[in-house]
Amino acid sequence: EFYTKKLGMEVRQDVTMAELGNFRWLTVGPAGQPDISIVLMAIPGPPVMDAETAEQVKTLMAKGFAGTVFLTTDDVYADCEQLKSRGVEFTEDPEERPYGIDSGFRDPSGNSFRLTQVRELSAA
């Protein structure tokens, strides 16, 4: 629900593969942009990794150790307010930077997102 209800993305694929121990392949993406998809998957346990390792990975994920998803917008202030009204909790409110106006939030699993209004930049 975070990705669909709060971020307004659409589900692209949602398939459970019995032959892989009921592994779920779930992709979402921005509405109207079929070439962009985000793969959502649970942290695997045995036999891919032991339970202790899986727990360590979950702890690191909650701290945001994985990569960051960058989203761009034409109006970061308006989009931040809209996302906040849907329950998205921002870790960083919009702030002026040399490259534009930047803000940050995380999903319930701890994945890091940047929402940025990119400024027109010229080559140095």
Tab-separated table of N, CA and C in Angstrom:
chain	number	residue	atom	x	y	z
A	1	GLU	N	0.806	-1.208	0.000
A	1	GLU	CA	0.000	0.000	0.000
A	1	GLU	C	0.845	1.266	0.000
A	2	PHE	N	2.042	1.233	0.571
A	2	PHE	CA	2.881	2.427	0.588
A	2	PHE	C	3.122	2.932	-0.831
A	3	TYR	N	3.497	2.028	-1.716
A	3	TYR	CA	3.836	2.438	-3.076
A	3	TYR	C	2.612	2.829	-3.900
A	4	THR	N	1.496	2.141	-3.699
A	4	THR	CA	0.307	2.447	-4.502
A	4	THR	C	-0.539	3.549	-3.884
A	5	LYS	N	-0.860	3.447	-2.626
A	5	LYS	CA	-1.755	4.424	-1.987
A	5	LYS	C	-1.038	5.731	-1.624
A	6	LYS	N	0.173	5.623	-1.107
A	6	LYS	CA	0.875	6.828	-0.647
A	6	LYS	C	1.685	7.502	-1.751
A	7	LEU	N	2.399	6.704	-2.556
A	7	LEU	CA	3.208	7.295	-3.615
A	7	LEU	C	2.453	7.414	-4.937
A	8	GLY	N	1.309	6.743	-5.045
A	8	GLY	CA	0.500	6.841	-6.258
A	8	GLY	C	1.025	6.025	-7.429
A	9	MET	N	1.850	5.036	-7.157
A	9	MET	CA	2.373	4.191	-8.231
A	9	MET	C	1.360	3.112	-8.576
A	10	GLU	N	1.585	2.452	-9.708
A	10	GLU	CA	0.703	1.369	-10.126
A	10	GLU	C	1.471	0.056	-10.112
A	11	VAL	N	0.757	-1.036	-9.836
A	11	VAL	CA	1.364	-2.365	-9.853
A	11	VAL	C	1.557	-2.774	-11.309
A	12	ARG	N	2.744	-3.244	-11.630
A	12	ARG	CA	3.045	-3.705	-12.990
A	12	ARG	C	2.951	-5.227	-13.073
A	13	GLN	N	3.583	-5.903	-12.123
A	13	GLN	CA	3.550	-7.361	-12.073
A	13	GLN	C	3.444	-7.787	-10.622
A	14	ASP	N	2.685	-8.849	-10.387
A	14	ASP	CA	2.582	-9.431	-9.048
A	14	ASP	C	2.394	-10.926	-9.234
A	15	VAL	N	3.504	-11.657	-9.181
A	15	VAL	CA	3.496	-13.081	-9.475
A	15	VAL	C	4.174	-13.826	-8.333
A	16	THR	N	3.537	-14.898	-7.870
A	16	THR	CA	4.143	-15.779	-6.875
A	16	THR	C	4.599	-17.039	-7.593
A	17	MET	N	5.853	-17.417	-7.396
A	17	MET	CA	6.445	-18.553	-8.094
A	17	MET	C	6.608	-19.720	-7.137
A	18	ALA	N	5.697	-20.686	-7.245
A	18	ALA	CA	5.715	-21.853	-6.365
A	18	ALA	C	7.023	-22.623	-6.487
A	19	GLU	N	7.556	-22.699	-7.710
A	19	GLU	CA	8.781	-23.470	-7.939
A	19	GLU	C	10.002	-22.853	-7.261
A	20	LEU	N	9.871	-21.614	-6.801
A	20	LEU	CA	10.961	-20.949	-6.075
A	20	LEU	C	10.586	-20.724	-4.609
A	21	GLY	N	9.821	-21.640	-4.047
A	21	GLY	CA	9.447	-21.534	-2.637
A	21	GLY	C	8.492	-20.395	-2.363
A	22	ASN	N	7.564	-20.158	-3.303
A	22	ASN	CA	6.570	-19.079	-3.208
A	22	ASN	C	7.205	-17.692	-3.205
A	23	PHE	N	8.314	-17.563	-3.925
A	23	PHE	CA	8.960	-16.268	-4.114
A	23	PHE	C	7.993	-15.346	-4.847
A	24	ARG	N	7.860	-14.131	-4.361
A	24	ARG	CA	6.928	-13.164	-4.961
A	24	ARG	C	7.698	-12.115	-5.753
A	25	TRP	N	7.346	-11.964	-7.022
A	25	TRP	CA	7.925	-10.954	-7.906
A	25	TRP	C	6.897	-9.850	-8.042
A	26	LEU	N	7.184	-8.696	-7.465
A	26	LEU	CA	6.249	-7.572	-7.454
A	26	LEU	C	6.967	-6.341	-7.975
A	27	THR	N	6.404	-5.733	-9.024
A	27	THR	CA	6.978	-4.500	-9.543
A	27	THR	C	5.915	-3.410	-9.551
A	28	VAL	N	6.363	-2.187	-9.285
A	28	VAL	CA	5.497	-1.008	-9.320
A	28	VAL	C	6.226	0.069	-10.115
A	29	GLY	N	5.467	1.075	-10.531
A	29	GLY	CA	6.087	2.179	-11.247
A	29	GLY	C	5.164	3.370	-11.319
A	30	PRO	N	5.708	4.514	-11.702
A	30	PRO	CA	4.893	5.719	-11.819
A	30	PRO	C	3.832	5.557	-12.908
A	31	ALA	N	2.612	5.966	-12.606
A	31	ALA	CA	1.525	5.889	-13.582
A	31	ALA	C	1.905	6.663	-14.839
A	32	GLY	N	1.624	6.074	-15.988
A	32	GLY	CA	1.904	6.736	-17.251
A	32	GLY	C	3.352	6.678	-17.697
A	33	GLN	N	4.200	5.960	-16.959
A	33	GLN	CA	5.614	5.826	-17.325
A	33	GLN	C	5.987	4.341	-17.334
A	34	PRO	N	5.511	3.597	-18.352
A	34	PRO	CA	5.681	2.142	-18.363
A	34	PRO	C	7.126	1.661	-18.440
A	35	ASP	N	8.059	2.518	-18.820
A	35	ASP	CA	9.458	2.103	-18.923
A	35	ASP	C	10.203	2.154	-17.594
A	36	ILE	N	9.550	2.639	-16.539
A	36	ILE	CA	10.191	2.744	-15.226
A	36	ILE	C	9.489	1.800	-14.259
A	37	SER	N	10.250	0.866	-13.683
A	37	SER	CA	9.694	-0.068	-12.705
A	37	SER	C	10.644	-0.224	-11.530
A	38	ILE	N	10.066	-0.463	-10.374
A	38	ILE	CA	10.822	-0.751	-9.158
A	38	ILE	C	10.442	-2.158	-8.725
A	39	VAL	N	11.438	-3.010	-8.505
A	39	VAL	CA	11.190	-4.373	-8.045
A	39	VAL	C	11.141	-4.356	-6.526
A	40	LEU	N	10.042	-4.867	-5.966
A	40	LEU	CA	9.887	-4.967	-4.515
A	40	LEU	C	9.983	-6.441	-4.145
A	41	MET	N	10.861	-6.752	-3.228
A	41	MET	CA	10.984	-8.142	-2.819
A	41	MET	C	11.377	-8.227	-1.357
A	42	ALA	N	10.938	-9.308	-0.738
A	42	ALA	CA	11.278	-9.548	0.663
A	42	ALA	C	12.727	-10.012	0.760
A	43	ILE	N	13.337	-9.755	1.885
A	43	ILE	CA	14.689	-10.250	2.131
A	43	ILE	C	14.588	-11.758	2.286
A	44	PRO	N	15.353	-12.502	1.484
A	44	PRO	CA	15.220	-13.957	1.531
A	44	PRO	C	15.786	-14.556	2.806
A	45	GLY	N	15.243	-15.683	3.177
A	45	GLY	CA	15.755	-16.472	4.285
A	45	GLY	C	16.341	-17.752	3.715
A	46	PRO	N	16.350	-18.816	4.504
A	46	PRO	CA	16.866	-20.092	4.022
A	46	PRO	C	16.058	-20.565	2.804
A	47	PRO	N	16.658	-21.176	1.838
A	47	PRO	CA	18.060	-21.608	1.756
A	47	PRO	C	18.993	-20.546	1.172
A	48	VAL	N	18.461	-19.411	0.736
A	48	VAL	CA	19.307	-18.383	0.125
A	48	VAL	C	20.291	-17.824	1.142
A	49	MET	N	19.817	-17.521	2.336
A	49	MET	CA	20.693	-17.078	3.423
A	49	MET	C	20.122	-17.592	4.735
A	50	ASP	N	20.997	-17.806	5.709
A	50	ASP	CA	20.521	-18.310	6.993
A	50	ASP	C	19.738	-17.223	7.726
A	51	ALA	N	18.983	-17.630	8.733
A	51	ALA	CA	18.094	-16.717	9.456
A	51	ALA	C	18.859	-15.561	10.100
A	52	GLU	N	20.046	-15.837	10.645
A	52	GLU	CA	20.832	-14.784	11.295
A	52	GLU	C	21.274	-13.721	10.281
A	53	THR	N	21.732	-14.165	9.126
A	53	THR	CA	22.147	-13.223	8.082
A	53	THR	C	20.957	-12.406	7.595
A	54	ALA	N	19.820	-13.060	7.398
A	54	ALA	CA	18.608	-12.352	6.961
A	54	ALA	C	18.234	-11.265	7.963
A	55	GLU	N	18.363	-11.554	9.244
A	55	GLU	CA	18.043	-10.560	10.281
A	55	GLU	C	19.027	-9.392	10.236
A	56	GLN	N	20.301	-9.684	10.009
A	56	GLN	CA	21.300	-8.616	9.884
A	56	GLN	C	20.990	-7.720	8.685
A	57	VAL	N	20.590	-8.328	7.574
A	57	VAL	CA	20.242	-7.550	6.381
A	57	VAL	C	19.031	-6.669	6.664
A	58	LYS	N	18.025	-7.208	7.355
A	58	LYS	CA	16.838	-6.413	7.710
A	58	LYS	C	17.224	-5.207	8.567
A	59	THR	N	18.126	-5.408	9.511
A	59	THR	CA	18.581	-4.314	10.371
A	59	THR	C	19.292	-3.242	9.548
A	60	LEU	N	20.156	-3.673	8.641
A	60	LEU	CA	20.852	-2.718	7.776
A	60	LEU	C	19.876	-1.981	6.862
A	61	MET	N	18.886	-2.692	6.337
A	61	MET	CA	17.875	-2.060	5.475
A	61	MET	C	17.138	-0.963	6.232
A	62	ALA	N	16.779	-1.241	7.476
A	62	ALA	CA	16.047	-0.257	8.283
A	62	ALA	C	16.875	1.008	8.499
A	63	LYS	N	18.204	0.864	8.420
A	63	LYS	CA	19.092	2.019	8.578
A	63	LYS	C	19.391	2.699	7.244
A	64	GLY	N	18.848	2.138	6.153
A	64	GLY	CA	19.017	2.756	4.846
A	64	GLY	C	20.318	2.428	4.147
A	65	PHE	N	20.889	1.238	4.410
A	65	PHE	CA	22.187	0.911	3.820
A	65	PHE	C	22.110	0.640	2.324
A	66	ALA	N	20.964	0.247	1.817
A	66	ALA	CA	20.831	-0.060	0.390
A	66	ALA	C	20.878	1.237	-0.407
A	67	GLY	N	20.814	1.124	-1.694
A	67	GLY	CA	20.867	2.299	-2.555
A	67	GLY	C	19.688	3.237	-2.335
A	68	THR	N	19.682	4.306	-3.098
A	68	THR	CA	18.644	5.325	-2.995
A	68	THR	C	17.901	5.421	-4.317
A	69	VAL	N	16.586	5.565	-4.245
A	69	VAL	CA	15.761	5.802	-5.428
A	69	VAL	C	15.608	7.311	-5.571
A	70	PHE	N	15.936	7.833	-6.737
A	70	PHE	CA	15.824	9.268	-6.994
A	70	PHE	C	14.607	9.533	-7.865
A	71	LEU	N	13.724	10.400	-7.391
A	71	LEU	CA	12.542	10.813	-8.136
A	71	LEU	C	12.655	12.308	-8.390
A	72	THR	N	12.295	12.746	-9.585
A	72	THR	CA	12.335	14.176	-9.884
A	72	THR	C	10.925	14.704	-10.082
A	73	THR	N	10.772	15.990	-9.855
A	73	THR	CA	9.473	16.641	-9.935
A	73	THR	C	9.651	18.084	-10.404
A	74	ASP	N	8.563	18.663	-10.871
A	74	ASP	CA	8.586	20.077	-11.258
A	74	ASP	C	8.277	20.996	-10.081
A	75	ASP	N	7.694	20.436	-8.995
A	75	ASP	CA	7.321	21.250	-7.830
A	75	ASP	C	7.489	20.425	-6.560
A	76	VAL	N	8.694	20.425	-6.023
A	76	VAL	CA	9.001	19.595	-4.864
A	76	VAL	C	8.173	19.996	-3.640
A	77	TYR	N	7.909	21.277	-3.473
A	77	TYR	CA	7.141	21.714	-2.300
A	77	TYR	C	5.716	21.167	-2.343
A	78	ALA	N	5.050	21.293	-3.481
A	78	ALA	CA	3.672	20.804	-3.615
A	78	ALA	C	3.619	19.287	-3.483
A	79	ASP	N	4.573	18.590	-4.106
A	79	ASP	CA	4.570	17.131	-4.032
A	79	ASP	C	4.859	16.639	-2.619
A	80	CYS	N	5.756	17.304	-1.905
A	80	CYS	CA	6.021	16.925	-0.511
A	80	CYS	C	4.761	17.076	0.333
A	81	GLU	N	4.052	18.167	0.166
A	81	GLU	CA	2.813	18.378	0.928
A	81	GLU	C	1.775	17.317	0.588
A	82	GLN	N	1.653	16.986	-0.697
A	82	GLN	CA	0.693	15.959	-1.105
A	82	GLN	C	1.070	14.605	-0.506
A	83	LEU	N	2.352	14.245	-0.566
A	83	LEU	CA	2.795	12.972	-0.005
A	83	LEU	C	2.628	12.944	1.512
A	84	LYS	N	2.924	14.049	2.182
A	84	LYS	CA	2.715	14.119	3.634
A	84	LYS	C	1.242	13.924	3.973
A	85	SER	N	0.344	14.480	3.164
A	85	SER	CA	-1.096	14.332	3.423
A	85	SER	C	-1.548	12.885	3.261
A	86	ARG	N	-0.773	12.083	2.533
A	86	ARG	CA	-1.069	10.659	2.354
A	86	ARG	C	-0.368	9.799	3.404
A	87	GLY	N	0.407	10.432	4.282
A	87	GLY	CA	1.057	9.696	5.359
A	87	GLY	C	2.524	9.385	5.163
A	88	VAL	N	3.143	9.916	4.115
A	88	VAL	CA	4.579	9.704	3.917
A	88	VAL	C	5.329	10.580	4.917
A	89	GLU	N	6.258	9.969	5.647
A	89	GLU	CA	7.047	10.699	6.635
A	89	GLU	C	8.408	11.042	6.035
A	90	PHE	N	8.685	12.323	5.959
A	90	PHE	CA	9.937	12.783	5.363
A	90	PHE	C	11.049	12.812	6.404
A	91	THR	N	12.227	12.374	5.986
A	91	THR	CA	13.417	12.439	6.835
A	91	THR	C	14.122	13.777	6.650
A	92	GLU	N	13.873	14.416	5.497
A	92	GLU	CA	14.442	15.735	5.211
A	92	GLU	C	13.419	16.546	4.428
A	93	ASP	N	13.053	17.699	4.957
A	93	ASP	CA	12.151	18.598	4.244
A	93	ASP	C	12.892	19.231	3.072
A	94	PRO	N	12.164	19.781	2.100
A	94	PRO	CA	12.821	20.402	0.947
A	94	PRO	C	13.846	21.451	1.369
A	95	GLU	N	15.002	21.376	0.716
A	95	GLU	CA	16.088	22.305	1.016
A	95	GLU	C	16.791	22.697	-0.285
A	96	GLU	N	17.123	23.971	-0.384
A	96	GLU	CA	17.845	24.477	-1.561
A	96	GLU	C	19.253	23.883	-1.590
A	97	ARG	N	19.632	23.378	-2.754
A	97	ARG	CA	20.973	22.837	-2.986
A	97	ARG	C	21.499	23.430	-4.294
A	98	PRO	N	22.782	23.308	-4.568
A	98	PRO	CA	23.302	23.851	-5.826
A	98	PRO	C	22.641	23.251	-7.072
A	99	TYR	N	22.203	22.001	-6.986
A	99	TYR	CA	21.608	21.311	-8.133
A	99	TYR	C	20.089	21.424	-8.190
A	100	GLY	N	19.466	21.973	-7.147
A	100	GLY	CA	18.012	22.096	-7.123
A	100	GLY	C	17.474	22.090	-5.706
A	101	ILE	N	16.220	21.724	-5.572
A	101	ILE	CA	15.576	21.638	-4.260
A	101	ILE	C	15.390	20.160	-3.967
A	102	ASP	N	15.895	19.703	-2.828
A	102	ASP	CA	15.994	18.279	-2.534
A	102	ASP	C	15.317	17.954	-1.213
A	103	SER	N	14.675	16.786	-1.154
A	103	SER	CA	14.053	16.303	0.084
A	103	SER	C	14.252	14.793	0.160
A	104	GLY	N	13.973	14.205	1.323
A	104	GLY	CA	14.175	12.773	1.480
A	104	GLY	C	13.113	12.113	2.328
A	105	PHE	N	12.834	10.849	2.015
A	105	PHE	CA	11.927	10.036	2.825
A	105	PHE	C	12.335	8.576	2.689
A	106	ARG	N	11.735	7.723	3.499
A	106	ARG	CA	12.001	6.283	3.453
A	106	ARG	C	10.690	5.529	3.367
A	107	ASP	N	10.765	4.344	2.801
A	107	ASP	CA	9.589	3.483	2.788
A	107	ASP	C	9.550	2.701	4.105
A	108	PRO	N	8.500	1.930	4.365
A	108	PRO	CA	8.405	1.207	5.641
A	108	PRO	C	9.542	0.214	5.891
A	109	SER	N	10.237	-0.222	4.836
A	109	SER	CA	11.364	-1.141	5.004
A	109	SER	C	12.683	-0.422	5.226
A	110	GLY	N	12.678	0.902	5.128
A	110	GLY	CA	13.895	1.671	5.349
A	110	GLY	C	14.603	2.102	4.081
A	111	ASN	N	14.068	1.730	2.900
A	111	ASN	CA	14.686	2.149	1.644
A	111	ASN	C	14.632	3.666	1.515
A	112	SER	N	15.723	4.231	1.056
A	112	SER	CA	15.869	5.677	0.969
A	112	SER	C	15.380	6.208	-0.380
A	113	PHE	N	14.662	7.330	-0.328
A	113	PHE	CA	14.173	8.019	-1.522
A	113	PHE	C	14.574	9.478	-1.453
A	114	ARG	N	14.921	10.050	-2.609
A	114	ARG	CA	15.149	11.483	-2.740
A	114	ARG	C	14.105	12.007	-3.714
A	115	LEU	N	13.449	13.082	-3.355
A	115	LEU	CA	12.505	13.772	-4.232
A	115	LEU	C	13.122	15.129	-4.525
A	116	THR	N	13.444	15.358	-5.796
A	116	THR	CA	14.251	16.518	-6.163
A	116	THR	C	13.633	17.304	-7.312
A	117	GLN	N	13.645	18.593	-7.161
A	117	GLN	CA	13.304	19.512	-8.251
A	117	GLN	C	14.637	19.996	-8.799
A	118	VAL	N	15.032	19.433	-9.936
A	118	VAL	CA	16.357	19.697	-10.489
A	118	VAL	C	16.388	21.067	-11.153
A	119	ARG	N	17.423	21.792	-10.848
A	119	ARG	CA	17.656	23.114	-11.426
A	119	ARG	C	18.370	22.947	-12.772
A	120	GLU	N	18.105	23.841	-13.692
A	120	GLU	CA	18.821	23.841	-14.974
A	120	GLU	C	20.295	24.120	-14.697
A	121	LEU	N	21.147	23.192	-15.087
A	121	LEU	CA	22.584	23.328	-14.836
A	121	LEU	C	23.310	23.549	-16.151
A	122	SER	N	24.362	24.319	-16.104
A	122	SER	CA	25.170	24.532	-17.302
A	122	SER	C	26.542	23.915	-17.090
A	123	ALA	N	27.155	23.499	-18.172
A	123	ALA	CA	28.484	22.896	-18.094
A	123	ALA	C	29.496	23.943	-17.651
A	124	ALA	N	30.444	23.502	-16.835
A	124	ALA	CA	31.467	24.431	-16.329
A	124	ALA	C	32.557	24.655	-17.332
